[in-house]
Every structure is written in structure tokens, then in C-alpha cells.
Coordinates of C-alpha atoms and ligand atoms in Angstrom, one line a residue:
M25 CA -18.3 1.8 -54.8
A26 CA -21.8 0.3 -55.0
S27 CA -24.8 -2.1 -55.9
L28 CA -28.0 -0.8 -57.5
S29 CA -31.1 -2.2 -57.7
L30 CA -34.1 -2.1 -59.8
E31 CA -37.2 -3.1 -58.4
H32 CA -40.6 -3.0 -60.6
V33 CA -39.2 0.7 -61.8
T34 CA -41.7 2.0 -64.6
K35 CA -41.9 5.6 -66.2
V36 CA -45.1 7.0 -67.3
Y37 CA -44.4 10.4 -69.6
P38 CA -47.0 12.9 -69.0
N39 CA -48.1 12.0 -71.9
G40 CA -49.3 8.5 -71.0
F41 CA -45.9 6.7 -73.1
E42 CA -45.2 4.3 -70.8
A43 CA -41.8 3.8 -71.5
V44 CA -40.3 1.9 -69.2
K45 CA -42.4 -1.4 -68.0
D46 CA -41.6 -3.2 -64.7
F47 CA -37.9 -2.9 -65.1
N48 CA -36.1 -5.4 -62.6
L49 CA -32.4 -5.8 -62.0
E50 CA -29.7 -5.7 -59.0
I51 CA -26.3 -4.1 -60.5
Q52 CA -23.5 -5.9 -58.4
D53 CA -20.9 -3.8 -56.9
K54 CA -17.9 -3.1 -59.2
E55 CA -20.2 -4.2 -62.3
F56 CA -19.9 -3.1 -65.7
I57 CA -23.2 -3.2 -66.8
I58 CA -24.7 -2.2 -70.6
F59 CA -28.5 -1.4 -71.7
V60 CA -28.7 -2.2 -75.5
G61 CA -31.2 -1.8 -77.5
P62 CA -33.4 -0.5 -81.2
S63 CA -33.8 3.4 -80.8
G64 CA -36.9 4.1 -78.6
C65 CA -37.1 1.0 -76.1
G66 CA -36.2 3.0 -72.9
K67 CA -32.6 2.5 -72.4
S68 CA -31.9 6.5 -71.9
T69 CA -35.0 6.7 -70.0
T70 CA -34.1 4.2 -67.5
L71 CA -30.0 5.6 -67.3
R72 CA -31.7 8.9 -66.6
M73 CA -34.1 7.2 -64.3
I74 CA -31.3 6.3 -61.8
A75 CA -29.3 9.9 -62.4
G76 CA -32.4 11.4 -60.5
L77 CA -33.1 13.3 -64.2
E78 CA -36.6 11.8 -64.6
D79 CA -39.3 10.9 -62.0
I80 CA -39.4 7.3 -61.3
S81 CA -43.7 6.4 -61.6
S82 CA -43.5 3.4 -59.6
G83 CA -41.0 0.9 -58.1
T84 CA -38.0 1.2 -56.2
L85 CA -34.3 2.4 -56.5
K86 CA -32.2 1.8 -54.2
I87 CA -27.9 2.6 -54.3
G88 CA -26.3 0.3 -51.6
D89 CA -28.9 0.2 -49.3
R90 CA -30.4 3.6 -49.4
V91 CA -34.0 4.1 -51.3
V92 CA -33.4 6.5 -53.3
N93 CA -36.4 7.3 -55.6
D94 CA -37.0 10.8 -54.1
V95 CA -33.2 12.0 -53.5
E96 CA -31.9 14.5 -55.5
P97 CA -29.2 14.1 -58.4
K98 CA -26.6 15.9 -56.9
D99 CA -26.9 14.0 -54.0
R100 CA -27.0 10.6 -55.1
D101 CA -23.3 10.1 -55.6
I102 CA -23.3 9.3 -59.4
A103 CA -21.5 10.7 -61.6
M104 CA -23.1 11.0 -65.5
V105 CA -20.9 11.5 -69.1
F106 CA -23.3 12.3 -72.0
Q107 CA -23.1 11.7 -75.5
N108 CA -22.6 15.7 -76.7
Y109 CA -19.8 15.7 -73.8
A110 CA -20.0 20.1 -73.7
L111 CA -16.5 21.2 -71.8
Y112 CA -16.3 25.1 -70.9
P113 CA -14.8 26.7 -74.5
H114 CA -13.0 29.0 -72.4
M115 CA -11.6 26.8 -69.9
T116 CA -8.2 24.7 -70.3
V117 CA -8.3 21.2 -69.5
Y118 CA -7.5 21.6 -66.0
D119 CA -10.0 23.7 -65.2
N120 CA -12.8 22.0 -66.9
M121 CA -11.8 19.3 -65.0
A122 CA -11.2 21.3 -61.3
F123 CA -15.0 23.3 -61.9
G124 CA -17.7 20.8 -60.3
L125 CA -15.1 20.4 -57.7
K126 CA -14.6 24.6 -56.9
L127 CA -18.2 24.5 -56.4
R128 CA -17.8 22.3 -54.6
K129 CA -15.7 24.5 -52.7
V130 CA -13.5 21.7 -52.2
P131 CA -10.0 23.2 -50.9
K132 CA -7.8 24.2 -53.8
A133 CA -4.9 21.0 -52.6
E134 CA -7.5 19.1 -52.4
I135 CA -8.8 19.5 -55.9
D136 CA -5.4 19.7 -57.4
K137 CA -4.1 16.0 -56.2
M138 CA -7.5 15.1 -57.3
V139 CA -7.0 16.5 -61.0
R140 CA -3.7 15.4 -61.2
E141 CA -4.3 11.9 -60.9
A142 CA -7.7 11.6 -63.0
A143 CA -5.4 13.2 -66.0
K144 CA -3.1 10.4 -65.2
I145 CA -5.4 7.5 -65.3
L146 CA -6.8 9.5 -68.5
D147 CA -3.3 10.4 -70.0
L148 CA -4.0 13.9 -70.2
E149 CA -1.0 15.3 -68.6
K150 CA 0.2 17.3 -71.1
L151 CA -2.3 18.2 -71.8
L152 CA -3.9 20.2 -69.0
D153 CA -3.5 23.9 -70.1
R154 CA -5.2 23.8 -73.4
K155 CA -8.3 24.8 -74.4
P156 CA -11.1 21.8 -75.6
K157 CA -10.7 23.5 -79.2
A158 CA -6.8 22.5 -79.4
L159 CA -8.2 18.9 -78.5
S160 CA -9.1 15.9 -81.2
G161 CA -12.4 14.0 -80.1
G162 CA -11.0 11.4 -77.8
Q163 CA -9.5 14.0 -75.9
R164 CA -12.2 15.9 -75.3
Q165 CA -14.0 12.5 -74.5
R166 CA -11.3 11.5 -72.0
V167 CA -11.6 15.0 -71.0
A168 CA -15.2 14.6 -69.9
M169 CA -14.6 11.3 -68.1
G170 CA -12.3 12.8 -66.5
R171 CA -14.7 15.3 -65.3
A172 CA -16.7 12.5 -63.4
I173 CA -13.7 10.5 -62.3
V174 CA -12.9 13.5 -60.0
R175 CA -16.2 13.4 -58.3
N176 CA -15.2 10.0 -57.3
P177 CA -18.8 8.5 -57.4
K178 CA -19.8 5.2 -56.3
V179 CA -21.4 4.8 -59.8
F180 CA -21.1 6.3 -63.8
L181 CA -23.7 6.7 -66.2
M182 CA -22.5 6.8 -69.6
D183 CA -25.2 7.5 -72.0
E184 CA -23.5 6.7 -75.4
P185 CA -20.6 8.2 -74.6
L186 CA -18.4 7.3 -77.9
S187 CA -21.6 8.4 -80.1
N188 CA -20.1 11.3 -81.5
L189 CA -16.4 10.1 -82.6
D190 CA -15.3 8.4 -85.8
A191 CA -15.3 4.9 -86.5
K192 CA -11.2 4.5 -85.3
L193 CA -11.5 6.2 -82.3
R194 CA -14.8 4.4 -81.2
V195 CA -12.8 1.6 -81.1
Q196 CA -9.5 3.6 -79.4
M197 CA -11.9 4.9 -76.7
R198 CA -14.0 1.5 -76.2
T199 CA -10.6 0.1 -74.9
E200 CA -9.8 3.4 -73.1
I201 CA -13.2 2.9 -71.0
A202 CA -12.4 -0.9 -70.7
K203 CA -9.1 -0.2 -68.9
L204 CA -10.9 2.8 -66.8
H205 CA -12.9 0.2 -65.7
Q206 CA -10.3 -1.6 -64.9
R207 CA -8.2 0.7 -63.0
L208 CA -11.3 2.6 -61.3
G209 CA -13.2 -0.4 -59.5
T210 CA -16.0 1.1 -60.0
T211 CA -19.8 0.2 -61.2
I212 CA -20.4 1.5 -64.8
I213 CA -24.0 1.8 -65.8
Y214 CA -23.6 2.2 -69.9
V215 CA -26.8 3.0 -72.4
T216 CA -25.4 2.4 -76.1
H217 CA -27.5 0.8 -79.7
D218 CA -24.2 -0.8 -80.7
Q219 CA -24.0 -4.1 -80.2
T220 CA -20.3 -4.3 -80.5
E221 CA -19.7 -2.0 -77.8
A222 CA -22.4 -3.9 -75.7
M223 CA -20.3 -7.3 -76.2
T224 CA -16.8 -6.1 -76.0
L225 CA -17.3 -4.4 -72.7
G226 CA -20.0 -4.8 -70.8
T227 CA -19.8 -7.9 -67.8
R228 CA -23.5 -8.3 -68.2
I229 CA -26.0 -7.4 -71.1
V230 CA -29.5 -5.9 -70.7
V231 CA -31.3 -6.1 -73.9
M232 CA -34.5 -4.0 -74.4
K233 CA -37.3 -4.0 -76.8
D234 CA -40.3 -1.3 -76.0
G235 CA -39.8 -1.0 -72.4
V236 CA -39.6 -4.4 -71.3
V237 CA -36.2 -6.1 -70.5
Q238 CA -35.8 -9.2 -72.9
Q239 CA -33.0 -10.9 -71.4
V240 CA -30.0 -10.4 -68.6
D241 CA -27.0 -12.4 -69.4
T242 CA -23.1 -12.2 -70.1
P243 CA -22.6 -11.0 -73.5
Q244 CA -21.1 -15.0 -73.8
N245 CA -24.3 -16.4 -73.4
L246 CA -26.7 -13.9 -75.0
Y247 CA -25.1 -15.0 -78.0
D248 CA -25.0 -18.5 -77.4
K249 CA -28.5 -18.3 -75.3
P250 CA -30.5 -16.2 -76.6
G251 CA -33.8 -16.4 -74.5
N252 CA -35.9 -15.1 -77.8
L253 CA -35.9 -14.4 -81.3
F254 CA -35.2 -10.8 -80.7
V255 CA -32.0 -11.3 -79.5
A256 CA -30.8 -13.7 -81.2
G257 CA -31.4 -11.1 -84.2
F258 CA -29.6 -7.8 -82.0
M259 CA -26.9 -9.5 -81.2
G260 CA -24.6 -10.4 -83.6
S261 CA -23.1 -8.7 -86.5
P262 CA -24.2 -10.1 -89.4
Q263 CA -27.0 -10.8 -87.5
M264 CA -28.4 -14.8 -87.3
N265 CA -30.3 -16.2 -90.2
F266 CA -33.9 -17.0 -89.6
L267 CA -35.7 -19.6 -92.0
D268 CA -39.3 -21.4 -91.5
A269 CA -38.6 -25.2 -91.1
E270 CA -41.1 -28.3 -90.0
V271 CA -40.3 -30.6 -87.1
E272 CA -40.5 -34.1 -88.4
V273 CA -40.5 -36.8 -85.4
Q274 CA -40.3 -40.1 -85.4
G275 CA -39.8 -42.4 -82.6
D276 CA -36.8 -40.3 -80.4
K277 CA -35.4 -38.9 -83.5
A278 CA -36.3 -35.4 -84.8
S279 CA -35.4 -33.5 -88.2
L280 CA -36.1 -30.1 -89.7
K281 CA -37.4 -29.9 -93.1
I282 CA -35.9 -27.2 -94.9
A283 CA -35.9 -26.2 -98.2
G284 CA -37.6 -29.7 -99.1
Q285 CA -34.6 -31.6 -97.3
S286 CA -34.4 -33.1 -93.6
I287 CA -31.7 -32.3 -91.3
E288 CA -31.5 -34.4 -88.5
L289 CA -31.5 -33.0 -84.6
P290 CA -28.3 -33.7 -82.5
P291 CA -30.2 -36.2 -79.4
A292 CA -30.5 -33.0 -77.0
K293 CA -32.2 -31.1 -79.5
A294 CA -34.3 -33.4 -80.5
K295 CA -35.6 -34.2 -76.7
K296 CA -36.5 -30.3 -76.1
V297 CA -38.4 -30.3 -79.6
I298 CA -40.1 -33.4 -78.7
E299 CA -40.9 -32.2 -75.4
G300 CA -41.9 -29.3 -76.3
G301 CA -44.9 -31.2 -78.6
Y302 CA -43.6 -29.2 -82.3
A303 CA -43.8 -32.7 -83.8
G304 CA -46.0 -31.6 -87.7
K305 CA -45.3 -27.7 -86.1
T306 CA -43.5 -25.0 -88.0
V307 CA -40.7 -23.2 -86.2
T308 CA -38.1 -20.6 -87.1
F309 CA -35.1 -22.0 -87.2
G310 CA -31.6 -19.8 -86.7
I311 CA -28.4 -20.3 -87.8
R312 CA -25.0 -17.1 -87.1
P313 CA -23.3 -16.6 -90.3
E314 CA -20.2 -18.3 -89.0
D315 CA -22.0 -21.5 -88.8
V316 CA -22.3 -21.9 -92.3
D317 CA -20.2 -22.8 -94.0
D318 CA -18.4 -23.7 -98.0
S319 CA -15.0 -24.8 -97.5
E320 CA -15.1 -28.4 -99.4
M321 CA -13.5 -30.4 -95.6
V322 CA -16.7 -29.0 -94.3
V323 CA -19.1 -29.8 -96.6
S324 CA -17.8 -33.6 -97.6
T325 CA -18.7 -34.7 -94.0
S326 CA -21.6 -32.8 -93.2
K327 CA -25.2 -34.0 -93.1
A328 CA -26.6 -30.6 -93.4
V329 CA -25.6 -29.6 -96.9
F330 CA -27.6 -27.3 -99.1
E331 CA -26.8 -25.6 -102.5
S332 CA -27.7 -22.5 -104.1
T333 CA -26.4 -19.4 -106.0
I334 CA -24.6 -16.6 -104.1
N335 CA -26.2 -13.9 -105.2
V336 CA -23.3 -10.8 -103.6
Y337 CA -20.0 -11.3 -102.3
E338 CA -18.2 -8.8 -100.0
L339 CA -14.7 -9.3 -98.6
L340 CA -13.6 -7.7 -95.9
G341 CA -10.1 -8.6 -95.6
A342 CA -9.3 -11.7 -93.2
E343 CA -12.9 -13.1 -94.1
V344 CA -16.0 -13.0 -96.8
Y345 CA -19.9 -12.7 -96.3
L346 CA -21.4 -14.7 -99.3
Y347 CA -25.3 -14.1 -99.6
F348 CA -27.7 -16.2 -101.1
D349 CA -31.5 -17.3 -100.5
L350 CA -32.6 -20.5 -99.6
D351 CA -36.1 -21.4 -100.2
K352 CA -36.6 -17.4 -100.5
F353 CA -35.0 -16.7 -97.1
P354 CA -31.7 -14.7 -97.4
I355 CA -29.1 -16.1 -96.0
T356 CA -25.5 -15.1 -95.1
A357 CA -22.3 -17.0 -94.4
R358 CA -18.9 -15.6 -93.4
V359 CA -16.1 -18.1 -94.6
D360 CA -12.7 -18.1 -94.9
S361 CA -11.3 -15.1 -97.6
R362 CA -9.9 -17.8 -99.3
T363 CA -13.0 -18.8 -100.8
T364 CA -13.4 -19.1 -104.2
A365 CA -17.7 -18.9 -104.7
R366 CA -18.0 -15.1 -106.5
P367 CA -21.8 -14.3 -107.7
G368 CA -23.7 -16.6 -110.2
D369 CA -21.4 -19.8 -109.0
K370 CA -24.0 -22.4 -107.6
V371 CA -21.8 -23.5 -104.1
K372 CA -22.8 -26.2 -101.4
F373 CA -23.1 -25.3 -98.4
A374 CA -22.9 -26.9 -94.7
F375 CA -25.2 -26.2 -91.2
D376 CA -23.1 -26.9 -88.5
V377 CA -26.3 -28.7 -86.2
E378 CA -24.3 -27.9 -83.4
K379 CA -25.1 -24.3 -83.6
I380 CA -28.6 -24.9 -84.7
H381 CA -31.2 -22.6 -83.0
I382 CA -35.3 -22.9 -82.6
F383 CA -37.5 -20.6 -82.0
D384 CA -41.5 -21.0 -81.0
K385 CA -43.1 -19.4 -84.5
E386 CA -45.6 -17.2 -82.1
T387 CA -44.1 -17.1 -78.9
E388 CA -41.1 -16.4 -80.7
K389 CA -39.1 -17.9 -77.7
T390 CA -36.4 -20.3 -77.8
I391 CA -37.1 -24.0 -77.5
T392 CA -33.6 -25.1 -78.2
Ligands
ATP419 P1 -32.5 6.0 -78.2 O1 -31.1 5.1 -78.8 O2 -32.9 6.7 -79.7 O3 -32.0 7.0 -77.4 P2 -33.7 5.1 -76.0 O4 -33.9 3.9 -75.9 O5 -32.7 5.4 -75.3 O6 -33.3 5.5 -77.8 P3 -35.4 6.5 -74.7 O7 -35.0 8.3 -75.1 O8 -35.6 6.0 -73.2 O9 -35.4 5.6 -76.0 O10 -37.0 6.6 -75.2 C1 -38.3 5.7 -74.7 C2 -39.2 6.4 -75.4 O11 -40.2 7.3 -74.3 C3 -39.8 7.1 -76.7 O12 -40.5 5.8 -78.0 C4 -39.5 7.9 -76.6 O13 -39.8 8.7 -77.6 C5 -40.2 8.4 -75.5 N1 -40.1 9.2 -74.8 C6 -38.8 10.0 -74.9 N2 -39.2 11.4 -73.7 C7 -40.4 11.2 -73.8 C8 -41.3 12.7 -72.5 N3 -40.7 13.2 -72.3 N4 -42.5 12.5 -73.3 C9 -43.1 11.5 -73.5 N5 -42.6 9.7 -74.6 C10 -41.0 10.0 -74.6

């Protein structure tokens, strides 16, 4: 088991491109850390530096107390599972899992014990004699995990391990990986661009953009208290609604003027806006789709009610997404499927003022 630390880690590729900029992170033993962000943000590069598959241009990488910048990948006590989990097609599941141990000249009896233990953990015991082509995608993925488990590494690195699976299997394997983490109690670093995977698996999430860490936090905190506009928009599906609003201050009260209407802010939010000197300024107002409600009970008691015409209605079973515009800004509401609102209807909506997010329009940092 192991802790890891990355101090001022930077990656400049030979062509001069700076893919990772001043990356700092302390990873505790047994954590499940997720690197998430849009394509090209530097997630895989960071993971590959940890694995030793890419040189670190500057900065320090430690596993436990040992600086490993110049340690060979095979001597880092790390196992990596990739998205294309190439198994040897001519070998059985058993031999695929045993292969790495045989290379390392581990005694046969010990190999047998380790392979069978891993097979038990991954529910592969009945499949040990099969060849990869006789396995489902999810089973193959489990064999790939098994190959990593038998090495008993201090740290698991996983680069989009589920991206080749269909939607249903992805969800299934996601649960398997969560269980695996609990059972093995090992440190896992996992790369994905899928924010749902990030939210459900991670004990902490590192959100990256353009090679720069935007925020490191628990899934709940990232969702409830995003540090900037990018994180707010990236985490959550459908994504947070954003629109321009003007700040009006009177004494210790503050309101936001949106679409010609004023919403009074709760005292704690008003205080932040006033102290930040935003009186009279335009800010970015953010509200998550689930905090926009069309139910009569909420609308009738709310002080932040707007009216608009529904453009699109999407039924997802238990809930419905309603799309409309407010002051030319597109808004999504995630409401109960019992809603009677349909395209073309003029409907009243209430914003939950306690759940409002406000961002500085220039720096894009969170004000409250
Ligand atoms: P994805 O989700 O698409 O895999 P990522 O966040 O994992 O993206 P990386 O693969 O780490 O992104 O790449 C980060 C940036 O570095 C990208 O802009 C990429 O084009 C660039 N890059 C990657 N490898 C090299 C290389 N060998 N030389 C130059 N630039 C590279």
C-alpha cells in the first residue's frame, strides 16, 4: 500500500508543448483518485509520468518516501490497466493472468495461489480455461484487471479502462471496480473524461483543463462548491445553467437582476457579493437543472419565478428535462416526470435561491 506525492510536476514534450503545468497533489494510502477533464487536458500524460512511461520534465514524484523520477517502470510497484486491455489471444484466462509472474520466475505453486485468489475476487473462477475470444467484453476487462491484481502492486493506474465497453457494461464494471477497491484496499489513480464515472468512483477528484489542475476535492464538494465556472460546468449532467445577471445592492441586501426581474439573495450570498465589491457589476449566475422547478407548490411560494415557453421536452423515465430560453440564455430544468409542461406551453419556473452560484465574469472564479 502506498501514498504518492507530486510536487511541481511539469511535462514539456520534445516539440515544446507544455502538456502538464505545475501539478501538485498528495495522495493518501488507499485513496481512489480520479483525474478528469476534457480531451487533451493532460490526464493521461500525468498518469503516464506516474507509471514511468513518460519522463518528468521538472518536479518531484514520490511513491511512499522514495523519489521515483528516475526509477524504471517495472521497479515502481505499480500496475497499469489501459483502455485497450490487450490479452494474449492464444492463452487461456489462467495463463494470461499468470504470464507476468512466470516472466518474473515466481515459483509455480505461488503463481497458482495468486491467480486463483485474483480469479475469486473477480468472479473468474469458472472461466480460467477459456481463451479471450470466448469471453464477453466485461469478462475480458476483468481478466485485464486480474493480470494487474496478481502483481500485488502498491498502486493501480487505470486509463479509461471502461471506454471500450457498451453503456450497460460500463455501469456494471464501474460497480465492480468500486467493489475491487474496497476489497483490495489499494491506492487507485483512474483517468476518465466521464464525469459520472468520476463522481461515482472517486474518493477525491482532480479536475484538469489545459494542463492545469482546476480543483481537487471530494465529489460532493466539487458538485456543491465548484471553485470556478469551468468546474461548475464540467461536473454535472445536464450541465449547470449560466446567464448574465446584474448585481443591485441596497444597504446589506443584494439582488440579481435577471431577464428584467430582481431576485433577492439569501444573506450569506449577499454578504459575499457586497464584500467582493460587485455592486452594479455584471456577474455570471449559475443554477443546476435540478434547482429549477415548475411544480405549482414550489412556484407559488418562491420569490424567484420566471416565465418562458418550452422549446423541448425530453422524458427520461423518472424525470423530464425541459428546455427553454430566458433572456436569450438557454436553460434546462430537470423536473418530475408528472409535469404537464409540453413544447409551446408558457410555463412558470422557480429558481431555488439557496442553490444559486455566482461567478466573476472576468476571472470566472466563484464568488459564492
Ligand atoms: P484524452 O482524454 O483525449 O486522452 P488527455 O487529457 O489524456 O486526453 P493527454 O493525452 O495527456 O490528454 O495529452 C495532453 C496534451 O499533450 C494534448 O494536447 C496532446 O495533444 C499533447 N501530447 C500528447 N502526447 C504528445 C507528444 N508525444 N508530443 C507532443 N504533444 C503531445
